Amino acid sequence: MDEAMLDGNAVAGLLQDVFAVETTTTIATCAGCGAPSPMGATQVYRGAGFVLRCPRCEQAMVTLVPADGRLWIGFPGIRTLQVPVDDS
Ligand SMILES: [Zn+2]
């Protein structure tokens, strides 16, 4: 494992600020290979921000860049995101 790489659980707090759900267990389907995986299982690389990569094909799925009191979010590689809802 690369020293700069973490798993998706490392950015749970940042994602929790945006989504009012438990983000680490939401299922993201990769736009590159089509594999579904929990956000917590993505590979997170740190740099100017964070890049969450598919654990199967390393497609950049999500980018997070905290700067100047804002969080810049990109979803360049997510086909679908499954978020649990209370539909009762
Ligand atoms: Zn993939």
Coordinates of C-alpha atoms and ligand atoms in Angstrom, one line a residue:
M1 CA 0.0 0.0 0.0
D2 CA 1.3 3.5 -1.0
E3 CA 2.2 5.6 2.1
A4 CA 0.0 8.5 0.8
M5 CA -3.0 6.1 0.4
L6 CA -5.7 5.6 3.0
D7 CA -9.0 3.9 2.7
G8 CA -12.4 5.7 2.2
N9 CA -13.0 5.7 6.0
A10 CA -10.4 8.5 6.3
V11 CA -12.6 11.1 4.6
A12 CA -15.9 10.0 6.3
G13 CA -16.0 13.3 8.2
L14 CA -15.7 15.4 5.1
L15 CA -18.4 13.4 3.3
Q16 CA -20.6 13.5 6.4
D17 CA -20.7 17.3 6.2
V18 CA -22.3 17.0 2.7
F19 CA -24.5 13.9 3.0
A20 CA -26.8 13.4 5.9
V21 CA -26.2 9.6 5.8
E22 CA -23.6 7.2 6.9
T23 CA -21.3 7.6 3.9
T24 CA -18.8 4.8 4.4
T25 CA -21.5 2.2 3.7
T26 CA -23.1 3.9 0.7
I27 CA -22.4 1.9 -2.5
A28 CA -20.7 3.7 -5.4
T29 CA -20.7 2.0 -8.8
C30 CA -17.5 2.8 -10.7
A31 CA -17.9 4.5 -14.1
G32 CA -14.8 2.8 -15.2
C33 CA -15.3 -0.9 -14.5
G34 CA -18.9 -1.0 -13.2
A35 CA -17.9 -2.6 -9.9
P36 CA -20.0 -1.6 -6.9
S37 CA -18.1 -0.9 -3.7
P38 CA -18.8 0.8 -0.3
M39 CA -17.3 4.3 -0.2
G40 CA -15.3 3.1 2.8
A41 CA -13.5 0.6 0.6
T42 CA -12.3 3.2 -1.9
Q43 CA -8.6 3.9 -2.0
V44 CA -7.9 7.5 -0.8
Y45 CA -4.9 9.4 -2.0
R46 CA -3.8 12.7 -0.4
G47 CA -2.4 15.6 -2.2
A48 CA -3.8 19.1 -2.7
G49 CA -7.1 17.4 -1.6
F50 CA -8.3 13.8 -1.7
V51 CA -8.9 11.5 -4.6
L52 CA -11.1 8.4 -3.9
R53 CA -10.2 5.6 -6.3
C54 CA -12.0 2.4 -7.2
P55 CA -10.5 -0.5 -5.3
R56 CA -10.8 -2.7 -8.4
C57 CA -9.5 -0.5 -11.4
E58 CA -8.2 2.7 -9.6
Q59 CA -10.6 5.0 -11.6
A60 CA -10.8 8.4 -9.8
M61 CA -14.3 8.2 -8.5
V62 CA -14.6 11.3 -6.2
T63 CA -12.4 14.3 -5.6
L64 CA -12.6 16.4 -2.4
V65 CA -10.7 19.7 -2.1
P66 CA -11.2 21.7 1.2
A67 CA -10.1 25.3 0.6
D68 CA -11.1 28.7 1.9
G69 CA -13.9 27.4 4.0
R70 CA -15.5 25.4 1.2
L71 CA -15.4 21.8 0.1
W72 CA -15.1 21.4 -3.7
I73 CA -16.5 18.0 -4.6
G74 CA -16.2 16.2 -8.0
F75 CA -17.7 12.9 -9.0
P76 CA -15.7 12.1 -12.2
G77 CA -16.0 8.3 -11.9
I78 CA -19.3 7.4 -10.2
R79 CA -22.0 5.8 -12.3
T80 CA -24.5 5.5 -9.5
L81 CA -24.5 6.1 -5.8
Q82 CA -26.8 4.1 -3.6
V83 CA -27.9 6.0 -0.5
P84 CA -30.1 4.4 2.1
V85 CA -33.4 6.1 2.6
D86 CA -36.3 5.5 5.0
D87 CA -39.1 4.7 2.5
S88 CA -41.6 3.5 5.1
Ligands
ZN1 ZN -13.5 0.6 -11.2

